[in-house]
XYZ file of C-alpha atoms in Angstrom:
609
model
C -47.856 77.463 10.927
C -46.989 77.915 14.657
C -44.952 80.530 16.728
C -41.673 80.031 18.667
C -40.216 81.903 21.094
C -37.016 81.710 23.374
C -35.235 83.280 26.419
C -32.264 82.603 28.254
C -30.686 85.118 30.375
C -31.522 86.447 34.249
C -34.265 88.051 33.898
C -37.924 85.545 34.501
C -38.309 83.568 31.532
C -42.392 83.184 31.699
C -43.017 87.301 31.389
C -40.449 87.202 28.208
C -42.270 84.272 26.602
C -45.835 85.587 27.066
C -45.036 88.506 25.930
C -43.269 87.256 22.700
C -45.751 85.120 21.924
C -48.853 87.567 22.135
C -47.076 88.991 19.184
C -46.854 85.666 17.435
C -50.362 83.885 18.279
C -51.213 85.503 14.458
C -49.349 82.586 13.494
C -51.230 79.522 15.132
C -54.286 79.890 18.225
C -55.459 76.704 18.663
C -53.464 76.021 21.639
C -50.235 77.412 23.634
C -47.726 76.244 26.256
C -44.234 77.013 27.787
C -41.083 75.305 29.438
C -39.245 76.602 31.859
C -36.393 74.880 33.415
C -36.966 75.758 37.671
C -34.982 74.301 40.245
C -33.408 71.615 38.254
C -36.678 70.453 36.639
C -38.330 71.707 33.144
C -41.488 72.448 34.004
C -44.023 72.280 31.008
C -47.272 74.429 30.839
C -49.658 73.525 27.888
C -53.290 74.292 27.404
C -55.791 74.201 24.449
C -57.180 77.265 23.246
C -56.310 80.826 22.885
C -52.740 82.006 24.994
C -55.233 83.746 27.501
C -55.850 80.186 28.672
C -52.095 79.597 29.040
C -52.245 82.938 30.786
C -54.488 82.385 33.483
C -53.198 79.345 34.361
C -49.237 80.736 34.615
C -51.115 83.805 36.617
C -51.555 80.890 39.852
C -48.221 79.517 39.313
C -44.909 80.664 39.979
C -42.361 79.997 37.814
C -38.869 81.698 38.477
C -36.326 80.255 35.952
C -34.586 82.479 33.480
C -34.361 79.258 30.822
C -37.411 78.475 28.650
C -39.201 78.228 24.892
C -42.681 79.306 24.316
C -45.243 78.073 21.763
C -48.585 78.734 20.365
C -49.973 76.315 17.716
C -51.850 76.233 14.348
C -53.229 71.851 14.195
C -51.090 69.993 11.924
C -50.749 66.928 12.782
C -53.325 66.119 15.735
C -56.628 67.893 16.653
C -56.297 70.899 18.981
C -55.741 69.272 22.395
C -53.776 69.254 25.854
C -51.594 66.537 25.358
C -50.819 67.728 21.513
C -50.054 71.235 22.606
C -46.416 71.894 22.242
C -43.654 71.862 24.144
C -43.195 68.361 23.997
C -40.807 66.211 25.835
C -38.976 62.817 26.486
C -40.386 60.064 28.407
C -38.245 61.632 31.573
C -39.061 65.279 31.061
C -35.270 65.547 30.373
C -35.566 67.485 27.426
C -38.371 69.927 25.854
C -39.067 70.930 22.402
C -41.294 73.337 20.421
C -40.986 72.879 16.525
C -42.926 74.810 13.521
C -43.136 72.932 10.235
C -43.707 68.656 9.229
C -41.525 66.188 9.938
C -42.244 64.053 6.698
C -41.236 60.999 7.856
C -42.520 61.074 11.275
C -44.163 57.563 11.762
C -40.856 55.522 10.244
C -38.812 57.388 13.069
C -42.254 56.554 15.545
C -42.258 53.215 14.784
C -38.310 52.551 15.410
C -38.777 54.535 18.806
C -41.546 53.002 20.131
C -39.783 49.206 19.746
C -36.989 50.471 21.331
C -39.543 51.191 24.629
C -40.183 55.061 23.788
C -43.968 55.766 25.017
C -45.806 58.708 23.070
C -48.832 60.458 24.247
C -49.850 62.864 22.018
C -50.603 62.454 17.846
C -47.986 64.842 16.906
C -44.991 64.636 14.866
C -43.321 66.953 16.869
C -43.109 64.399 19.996
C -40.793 62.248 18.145
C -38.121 64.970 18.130
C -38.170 65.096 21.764
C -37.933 61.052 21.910
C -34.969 61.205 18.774
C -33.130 63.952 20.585
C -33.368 61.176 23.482
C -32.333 58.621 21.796
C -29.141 60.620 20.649
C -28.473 62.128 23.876
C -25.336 60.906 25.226
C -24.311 64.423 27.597
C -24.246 67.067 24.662
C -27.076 68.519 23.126
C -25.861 69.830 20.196
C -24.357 66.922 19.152
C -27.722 64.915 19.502
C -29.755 67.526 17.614
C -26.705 67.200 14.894
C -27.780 63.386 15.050
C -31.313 64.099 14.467
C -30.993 66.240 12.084
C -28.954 63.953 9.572
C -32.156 61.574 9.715
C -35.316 63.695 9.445
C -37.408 64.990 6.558
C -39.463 67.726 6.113
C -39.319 71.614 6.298
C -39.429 72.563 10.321
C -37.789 75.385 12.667
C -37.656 73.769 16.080
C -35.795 74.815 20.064
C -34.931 72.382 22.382
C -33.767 72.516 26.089
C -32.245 70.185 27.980
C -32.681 69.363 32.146
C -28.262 68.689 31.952
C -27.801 71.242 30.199
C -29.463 74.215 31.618
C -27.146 76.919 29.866
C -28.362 76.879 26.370
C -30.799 76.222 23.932
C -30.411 74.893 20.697
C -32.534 76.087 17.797
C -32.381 75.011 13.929
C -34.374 75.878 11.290
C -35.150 74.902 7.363
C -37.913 76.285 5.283
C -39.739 77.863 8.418
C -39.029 81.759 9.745
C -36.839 81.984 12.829
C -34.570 84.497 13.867
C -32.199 85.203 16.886
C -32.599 88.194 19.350
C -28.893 89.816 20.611
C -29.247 91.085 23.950
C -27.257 92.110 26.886
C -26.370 89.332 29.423
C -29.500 87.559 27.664
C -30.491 86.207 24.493
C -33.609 85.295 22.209
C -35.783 83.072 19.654
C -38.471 84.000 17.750
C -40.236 83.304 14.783
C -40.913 86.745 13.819
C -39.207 89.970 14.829
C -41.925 91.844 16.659
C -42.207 89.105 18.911
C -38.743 90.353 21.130
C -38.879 93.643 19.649
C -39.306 95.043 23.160
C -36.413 93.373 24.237
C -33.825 94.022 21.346
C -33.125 95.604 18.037
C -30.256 93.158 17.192
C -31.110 90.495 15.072
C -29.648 87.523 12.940
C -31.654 86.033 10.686
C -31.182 82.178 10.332
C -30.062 80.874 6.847
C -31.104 76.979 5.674
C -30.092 74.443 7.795
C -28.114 76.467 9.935
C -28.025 75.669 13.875
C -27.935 77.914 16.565
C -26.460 77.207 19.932
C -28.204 80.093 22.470
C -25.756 81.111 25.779
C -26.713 83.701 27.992
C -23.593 85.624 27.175
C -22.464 83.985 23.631
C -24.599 82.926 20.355
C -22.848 80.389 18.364
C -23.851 79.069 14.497
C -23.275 76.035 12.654
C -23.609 75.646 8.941
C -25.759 72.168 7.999
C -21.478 70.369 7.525
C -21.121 71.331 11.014
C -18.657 74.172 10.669
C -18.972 77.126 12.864
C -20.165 80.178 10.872
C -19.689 84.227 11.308
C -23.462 86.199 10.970
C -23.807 89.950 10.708
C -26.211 91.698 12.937
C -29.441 93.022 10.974
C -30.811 95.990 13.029
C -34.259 96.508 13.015
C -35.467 100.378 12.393
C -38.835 100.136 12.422
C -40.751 101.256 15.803
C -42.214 98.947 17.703
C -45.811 101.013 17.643
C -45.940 99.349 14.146
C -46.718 96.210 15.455
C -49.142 97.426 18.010
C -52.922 98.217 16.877
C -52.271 102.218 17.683
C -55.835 102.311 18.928
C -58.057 100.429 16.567
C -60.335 98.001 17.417
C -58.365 95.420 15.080
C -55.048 95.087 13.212
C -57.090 94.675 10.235
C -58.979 97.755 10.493
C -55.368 99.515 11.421
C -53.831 97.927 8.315
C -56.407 98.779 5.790
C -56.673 102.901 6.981
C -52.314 102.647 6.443
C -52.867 102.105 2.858
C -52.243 105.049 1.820
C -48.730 105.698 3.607
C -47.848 101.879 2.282
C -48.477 102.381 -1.220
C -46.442 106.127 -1.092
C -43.912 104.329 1.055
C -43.599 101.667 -1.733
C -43.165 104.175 -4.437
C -40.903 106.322 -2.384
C -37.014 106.759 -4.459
C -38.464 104.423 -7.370
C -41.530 106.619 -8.530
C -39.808 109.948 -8.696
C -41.668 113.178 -10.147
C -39.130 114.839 -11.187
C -37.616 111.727 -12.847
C -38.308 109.783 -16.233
C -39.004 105.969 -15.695
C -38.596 104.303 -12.665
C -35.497 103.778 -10.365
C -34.995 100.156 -8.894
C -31.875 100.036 -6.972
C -30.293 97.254 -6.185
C -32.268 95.760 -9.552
C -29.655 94.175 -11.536
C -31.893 92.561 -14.841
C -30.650 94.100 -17.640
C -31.843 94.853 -20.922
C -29.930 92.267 -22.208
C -31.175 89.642 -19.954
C -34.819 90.849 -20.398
C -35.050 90.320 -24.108
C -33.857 86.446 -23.842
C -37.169 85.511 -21.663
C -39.720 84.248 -23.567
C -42.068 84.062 -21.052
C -42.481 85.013 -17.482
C -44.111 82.925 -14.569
C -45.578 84.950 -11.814
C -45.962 82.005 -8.562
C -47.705 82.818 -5.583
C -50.804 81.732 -2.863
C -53.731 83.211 -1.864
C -54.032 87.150 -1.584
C -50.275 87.454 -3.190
C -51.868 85.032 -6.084
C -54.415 87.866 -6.997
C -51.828 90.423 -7.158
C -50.464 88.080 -9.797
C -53.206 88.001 -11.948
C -53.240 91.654 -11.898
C -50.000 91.539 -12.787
C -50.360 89.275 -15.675
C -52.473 91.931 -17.166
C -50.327 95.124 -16.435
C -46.914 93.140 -17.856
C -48.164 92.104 -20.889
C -50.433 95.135 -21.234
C -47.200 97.014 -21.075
C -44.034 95.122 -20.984
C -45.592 92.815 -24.158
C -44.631 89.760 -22.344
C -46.369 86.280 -22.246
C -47.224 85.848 -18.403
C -48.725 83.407 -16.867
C -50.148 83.101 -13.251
C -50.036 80.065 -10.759
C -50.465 78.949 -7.625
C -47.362 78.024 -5.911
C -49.020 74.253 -4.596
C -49.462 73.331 -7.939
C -46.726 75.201 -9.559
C -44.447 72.786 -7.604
C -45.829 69.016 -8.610
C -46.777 69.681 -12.534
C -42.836 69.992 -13.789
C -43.639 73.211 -15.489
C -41.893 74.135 -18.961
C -38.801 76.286 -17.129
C -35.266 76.965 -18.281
C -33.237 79.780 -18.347
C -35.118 82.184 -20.836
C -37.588 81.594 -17.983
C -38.517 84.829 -15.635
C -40.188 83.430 -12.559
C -41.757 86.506 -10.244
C -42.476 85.291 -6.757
C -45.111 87.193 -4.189
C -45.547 86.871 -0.840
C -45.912 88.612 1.799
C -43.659 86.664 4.769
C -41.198 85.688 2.348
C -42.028 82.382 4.029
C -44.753 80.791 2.511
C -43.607 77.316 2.053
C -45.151 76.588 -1.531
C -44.159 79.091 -2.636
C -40.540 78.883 -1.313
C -40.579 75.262 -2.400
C -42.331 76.751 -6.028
C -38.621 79.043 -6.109
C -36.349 76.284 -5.368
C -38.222 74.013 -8.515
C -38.079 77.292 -10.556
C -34.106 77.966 -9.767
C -33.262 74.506 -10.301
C -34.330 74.359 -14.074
C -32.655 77.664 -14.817
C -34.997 80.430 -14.885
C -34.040 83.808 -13.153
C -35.785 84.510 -9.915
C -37.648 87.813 -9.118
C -39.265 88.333 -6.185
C -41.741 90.644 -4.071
C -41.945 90.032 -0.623
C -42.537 92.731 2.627
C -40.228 91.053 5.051
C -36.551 92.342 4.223
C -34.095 88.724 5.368
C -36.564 86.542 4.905
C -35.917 83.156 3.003
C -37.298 83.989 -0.251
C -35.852 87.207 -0.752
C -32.341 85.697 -0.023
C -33.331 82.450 -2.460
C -33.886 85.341 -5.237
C -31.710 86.731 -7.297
C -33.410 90.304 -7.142
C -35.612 91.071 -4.487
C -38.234 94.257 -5.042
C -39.319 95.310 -0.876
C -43.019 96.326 -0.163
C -42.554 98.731 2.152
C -45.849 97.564 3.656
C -44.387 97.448 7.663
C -45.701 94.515 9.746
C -49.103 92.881 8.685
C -50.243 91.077 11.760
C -54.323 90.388 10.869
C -53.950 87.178 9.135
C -56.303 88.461 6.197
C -53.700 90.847 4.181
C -54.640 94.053 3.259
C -51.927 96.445 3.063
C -49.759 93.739 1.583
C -51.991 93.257 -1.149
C -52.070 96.912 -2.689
C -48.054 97.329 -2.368
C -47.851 94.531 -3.434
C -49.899 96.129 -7.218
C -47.671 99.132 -6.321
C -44.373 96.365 -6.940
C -45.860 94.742 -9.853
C -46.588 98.277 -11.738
C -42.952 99.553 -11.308
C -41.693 96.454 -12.564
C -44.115 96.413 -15.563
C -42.809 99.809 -16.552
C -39.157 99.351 -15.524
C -39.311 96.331 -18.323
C -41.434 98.156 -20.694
C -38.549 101.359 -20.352
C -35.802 98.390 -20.838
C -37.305 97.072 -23.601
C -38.278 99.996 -25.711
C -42.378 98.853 -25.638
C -43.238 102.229 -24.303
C -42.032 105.906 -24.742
C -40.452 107.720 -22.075
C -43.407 110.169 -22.298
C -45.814 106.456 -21.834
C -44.080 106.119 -18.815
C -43.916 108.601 -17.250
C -47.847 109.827 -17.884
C -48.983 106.877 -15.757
C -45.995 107.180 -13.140
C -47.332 110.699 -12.188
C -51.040 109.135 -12.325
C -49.177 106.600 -9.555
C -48.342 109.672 -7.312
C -51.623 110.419 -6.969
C -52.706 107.191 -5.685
C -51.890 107.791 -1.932
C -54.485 110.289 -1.494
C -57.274 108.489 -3.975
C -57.231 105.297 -1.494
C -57.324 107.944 1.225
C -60.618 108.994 -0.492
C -61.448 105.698 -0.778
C -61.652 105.338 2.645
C -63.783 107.929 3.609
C -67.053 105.345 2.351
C -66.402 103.627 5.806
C -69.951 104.756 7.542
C -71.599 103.864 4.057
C -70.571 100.643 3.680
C -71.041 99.857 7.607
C -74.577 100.417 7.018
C -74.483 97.884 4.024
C -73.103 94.982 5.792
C -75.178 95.330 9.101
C -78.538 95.894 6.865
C -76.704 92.054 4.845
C -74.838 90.399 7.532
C -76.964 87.745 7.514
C -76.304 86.828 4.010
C -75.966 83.151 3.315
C -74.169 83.684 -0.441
C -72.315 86.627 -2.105
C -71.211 87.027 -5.668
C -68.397 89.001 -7.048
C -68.345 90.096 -11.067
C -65.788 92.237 -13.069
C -64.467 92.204 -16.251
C -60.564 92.280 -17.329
C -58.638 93.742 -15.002
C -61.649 94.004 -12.396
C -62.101 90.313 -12.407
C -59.064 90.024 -10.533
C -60.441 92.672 -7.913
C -62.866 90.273 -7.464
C -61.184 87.745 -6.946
C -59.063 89.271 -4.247
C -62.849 90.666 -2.939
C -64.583 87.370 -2.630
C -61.551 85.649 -0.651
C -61.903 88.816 1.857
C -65.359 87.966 2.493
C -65.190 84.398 2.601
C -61.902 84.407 5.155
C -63.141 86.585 7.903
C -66.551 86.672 7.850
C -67.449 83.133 6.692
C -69.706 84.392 4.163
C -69.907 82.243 1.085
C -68.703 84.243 -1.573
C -67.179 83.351 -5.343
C -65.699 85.364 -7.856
C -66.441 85.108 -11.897
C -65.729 86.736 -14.814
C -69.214 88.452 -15.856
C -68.876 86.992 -19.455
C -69.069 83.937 -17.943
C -72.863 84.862 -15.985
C -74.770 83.080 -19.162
C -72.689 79.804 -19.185
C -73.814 78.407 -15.932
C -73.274 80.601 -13.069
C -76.553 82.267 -13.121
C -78.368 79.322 -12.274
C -77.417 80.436 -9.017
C -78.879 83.981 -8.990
C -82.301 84.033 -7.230
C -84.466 86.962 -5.448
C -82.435 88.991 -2.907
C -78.674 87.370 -3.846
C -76.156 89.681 -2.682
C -74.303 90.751 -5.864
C -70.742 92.820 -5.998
C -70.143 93.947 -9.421
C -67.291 96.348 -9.761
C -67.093 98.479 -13.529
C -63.399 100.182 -13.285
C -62.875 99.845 -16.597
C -63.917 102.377 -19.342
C -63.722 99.936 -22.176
C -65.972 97.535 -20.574
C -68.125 99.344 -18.787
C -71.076 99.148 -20.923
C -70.740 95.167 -21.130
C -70.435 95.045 -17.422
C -73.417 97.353 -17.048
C -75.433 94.601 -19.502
C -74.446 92.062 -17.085
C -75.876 93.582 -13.846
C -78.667 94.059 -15.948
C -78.634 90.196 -16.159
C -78.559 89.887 -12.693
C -81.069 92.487 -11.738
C -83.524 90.839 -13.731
C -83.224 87.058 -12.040
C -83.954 89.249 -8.630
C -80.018 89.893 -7.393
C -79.747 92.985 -5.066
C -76.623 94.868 -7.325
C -74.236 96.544 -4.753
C -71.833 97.948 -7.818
C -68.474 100.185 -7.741
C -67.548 102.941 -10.603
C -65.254 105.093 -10.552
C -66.672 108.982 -10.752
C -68.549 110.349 -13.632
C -69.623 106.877 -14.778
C -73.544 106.930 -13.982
C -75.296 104.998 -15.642
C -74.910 101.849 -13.869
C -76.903 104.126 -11.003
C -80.441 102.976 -13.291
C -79.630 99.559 -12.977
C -77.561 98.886 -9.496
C -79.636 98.854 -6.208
C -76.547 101.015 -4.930
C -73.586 102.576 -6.257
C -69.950 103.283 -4.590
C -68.429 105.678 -6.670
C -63.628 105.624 -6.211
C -61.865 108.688 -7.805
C -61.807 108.927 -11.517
C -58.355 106.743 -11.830
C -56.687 105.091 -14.909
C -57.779 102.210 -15.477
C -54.644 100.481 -15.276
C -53.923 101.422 -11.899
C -57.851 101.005 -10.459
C -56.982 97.663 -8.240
C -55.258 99.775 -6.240
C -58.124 102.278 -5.215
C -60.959 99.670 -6.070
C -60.438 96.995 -3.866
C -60.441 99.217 -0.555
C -64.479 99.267 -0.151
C -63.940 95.258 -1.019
C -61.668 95.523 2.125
C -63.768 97.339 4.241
C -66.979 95.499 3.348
C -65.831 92.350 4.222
C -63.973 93.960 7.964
C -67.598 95.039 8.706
C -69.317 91.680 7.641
C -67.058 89.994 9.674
C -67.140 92.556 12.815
C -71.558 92.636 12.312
C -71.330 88.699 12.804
C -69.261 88.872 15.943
C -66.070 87.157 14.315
C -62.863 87.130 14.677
C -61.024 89.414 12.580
C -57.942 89.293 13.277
C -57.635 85.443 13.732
C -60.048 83.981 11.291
C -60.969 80.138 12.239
C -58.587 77.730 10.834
C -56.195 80.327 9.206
C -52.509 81.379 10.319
C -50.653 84.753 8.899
C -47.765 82.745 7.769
C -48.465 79.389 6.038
C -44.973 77.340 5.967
C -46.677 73.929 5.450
C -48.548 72.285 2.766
């Protein structure tokens, strides 16, 4: 849950780190630091806090060398400190390190080092790769790291650079994100692309277990036997703007108004309007293969979970397959029924998450067929899959996902109906009626957005609410879901999500005078039961903030305000519905002075458990 960054070429080193890691302190901000090998020393900078810290400090220093790896740091294994701020290093300041990930078996390896006379100062796991390196370290790097690497545990993407060996770095990585920049008389590290975007468009991406050896001039790769491998370039063709804020106050903010040019971007050459059915290249499940599953898993954490469970309901709803949703973390450890008339869908936005990568492996490994939706194009588990659908979402850098999660709906509906057109469940006619009701959903979250001022006023009139509840129905209890966790990430609000049928059988108790309630009635067929239940509400003293969808009034007599979205099938009403959920909780979280973009305790990209 951290960020790495590298440089080694002529230019300063310090100005190419900072840089790369303002781009990268979504991923961890509890503390940052930097080496930099300088006249024949590596000279460490570390400092709790946000990288400004680090900033200010460098700002008073001056540090010329051309050689260094960056860091900035989401708390594993230690508390937030000095001394466990990364990069670590040997008992000599010989060699440096900066690592992203767990090494499992840590405290064996600690234990061995320390009664061999290795002294450790910090808590971290990370400090005993810079004391194993060490201990390998016999004049060649690589071969020490090769050493190391035969003995540890754990999923980790780590640099190292040694005093001796000032010419290269040496950078490995399994289960975590990190890629390698191609430059001109210089090279780079990073654990995400728009971190040395400004420096180069030329990228490889790492594969498991594969080692890099980093030369000004030369970039060399080892497979996990040793043997030196051949990588293609990936160019990157997305502008750099994308991962800038463009103006807006937050990324968040930025992310949610770019919904509606993700979701058309997402349907763009698969939802065609002068097509029948939908067009998945690249898709290679065939009819055949379809009809053998007997069930289909969808696996995924968090925001990408919630997509799931609307998923759930459009596959079956459609496709007339048994689904069912879990969460990666437990997916993993409860040796789920599997085999190969298994379809396992996996969501997530990095393509990194590490339950959920680990939730693939389990999955592959009894059989089943894996499917997966992911934004990053390279990343682990789209290569782990054996089809991959893109959400053309661009880079999400606020840590609470937004634009990920409605692409993400957009994914999960063209799949629906691609099955349901393999397998006959619907008419081409079927099909294509709620693909053209698709094309219109661009501009209905566009309208969607235009209740920004409105729902401003809500959440600085309630920003000092202690609890908020969410209820829906069906499909709209999902919403909720994905509502609640908005409010409760970023603006610390305590917020929970039921089913409304579930008010009378115990939740209620907790309904008093002035409790914030979201209710959100999308769906035509339950409206009037959803209306009865904010009834319910009303009448234990709940102040009923509710969302229809145009020409549905009634709930008006009953609601202490309505939101009304465009009159959209209700099928596809996640899509337009959660956007005032979205920008409800951005202005809860920006009327109590929070951090939106970095919520406490959170990273973008979770690759640990």
């Amino acid at each position: 849950m951290c960020g790495i960054v590298g440089y080694i070429g002529e230019k300063k080193a310090v100005p190419v780190l900072i840089g790369g890691l303002q781009k990268l302190e979504y991923r961890g901000y509890d503390s940052a630091g930097v080496a930099v090998f300088d006249q024949g020393v590596i000279e460490v900078r570390k400092f709790k806090g946000r990288l400004a810290v680090l900033e200010q400090h460098l700002q008073k220093e001056s540090l010329n060398g051309s050689l260094g790896i960056g860091h900035t740091r989401w708390a594993t294994h230690g508390e937030p400190s000095d001394v466990n701020s990364h990069p670590h290093t040997n008992c000599s300041g010989d060699i440096a390190v900066v690592h992203n990930g767990i090494i499992e078996n840590y405290m064996q390896i600690k234990s061995m080092l320390i009664e061999k006379g290795y002294v450790f100062v910090s808590e971290t796991d990370t400090e005993v790769l810079a004391h194993y390196i060490d201990f390998y370290y016999h004049g060649d790097l690589v071969e020490a790291v090769k050493q190391v690497l035969a003995k540890i545990r754990g999923s980790y993407a780590f640099a190292v650079i040694s005093r001796r060996e000032p010419d290269k770095m040496v950078c490995v990585r399994k289960e975590n994100p990190l890629i390698v920049g191609a430059g001109v008389g210089e090279n780079f590290i990073a654990s995400d692309i728009p971190a040395i975007l400004n420096h180069t468009r030329n990228i490889y991406l790492l594969n498991e277990n594969e080692l890099a050896v980093i030369e000004k001039e030369k970039i060399t790769f080892f497979d996990e036997e040793g043997k030196e491998v051949k990588k293609d370039i990936f160019e990157v063709n997305w502008d750099v703007s994308a991962a800038e804020k463009g103006g807006y106050e937050h990324f968040m903010i930025k992310e949610i108004n770019e919904q509606p040019k993700a979701v058309k971007d997402t349907m763009t050459s698969r939802v065609l309007e002068d097509a029948d059915g939908i067009k998945l290249d690249k898709f290679s499940l065939t009819k055949e293969q379809l009809e053998k599953f007997n069930k289909i898993y969808i696996v995924a954490c968090g925001t990408a979970f919630h997509a799931g469970m609307v998923g759930k309901y459009v596959i079956e709803k459609l496709a007339k397959i048994t689904v069912e949703v879990d969460i990666a973390s437990e997916f993993r450890y409860r040796d789920p029924i599997v085999d190969d008339k298994t379809l396992t869908i996996i969501i997530s936005q990095s393509g990194e998450t590490l339950d959920t990568l680990a939730a693939l492996k389990e999955a592959k490994k009894k059989g089943s067929r894996i499917l997966s939706i992911v934004n990053v194009v390279g990343s682990s588990i789209a290569r782990e899959s054996h089809d991959v659908l893109y959400t053309w979402a661009g880079p999400e850098i606020a840590v609470a996902s937004t634009k990920a999660y409605t692409t993400q709906l957009i994914a999960l509906y063209e799949i629906a109906l691609y099955m349901a057109g393999l397998k006959g469940t619907m008419t081409a006619q079927e099909i294509n009626a709620i693909k053209d009701e698709m094309l219109k959903l661009p501009k209905m979250v566009e309208d969607a957005l235009k209740h920004k001022e409105t729902l401003q006023k809500f959440a600085t009139r309630n920003s000092n609410a202690k609890d908020v509840f969410f209820l829906g129905r069906g499909i709209d209890y999902a919403i909720a879901m994905e509502g609640s966790l908005k409010m409760k990430e970023i603006s610390y609000v305590h917020s929970e999500a039921y089913a409304a049928g579930e008010l009378k059988h115990g939740t209620i108790a907790l309904i008093e005078q002035g409790t914030i309630v979201l209710a959100v009635l999308t769906q035509d067929e339950l409206y009037e039961k959803m209306v009865s239940n904010v009834k319910e509400v009303k009448a234990r003293g709940a102040f009923v903030f509710a969302i229809a969808k145009e020409g549905n009034h009634e709930v008006e007599s009953v609601a202490d305000y309505t939101m009304y979205i465009p009159k959209v099938a209700d099928i596809l009403a996640p899509v337009v519905a959660v956007i005032p959920l979205q920008l409800l909780a951005y202005y809860m979280a920006v009327e109590k002075g929070c951090d939106v973009d970095k919520p406490r305790n959170l990273a973008k990209s979770v690759t640990v458990e």
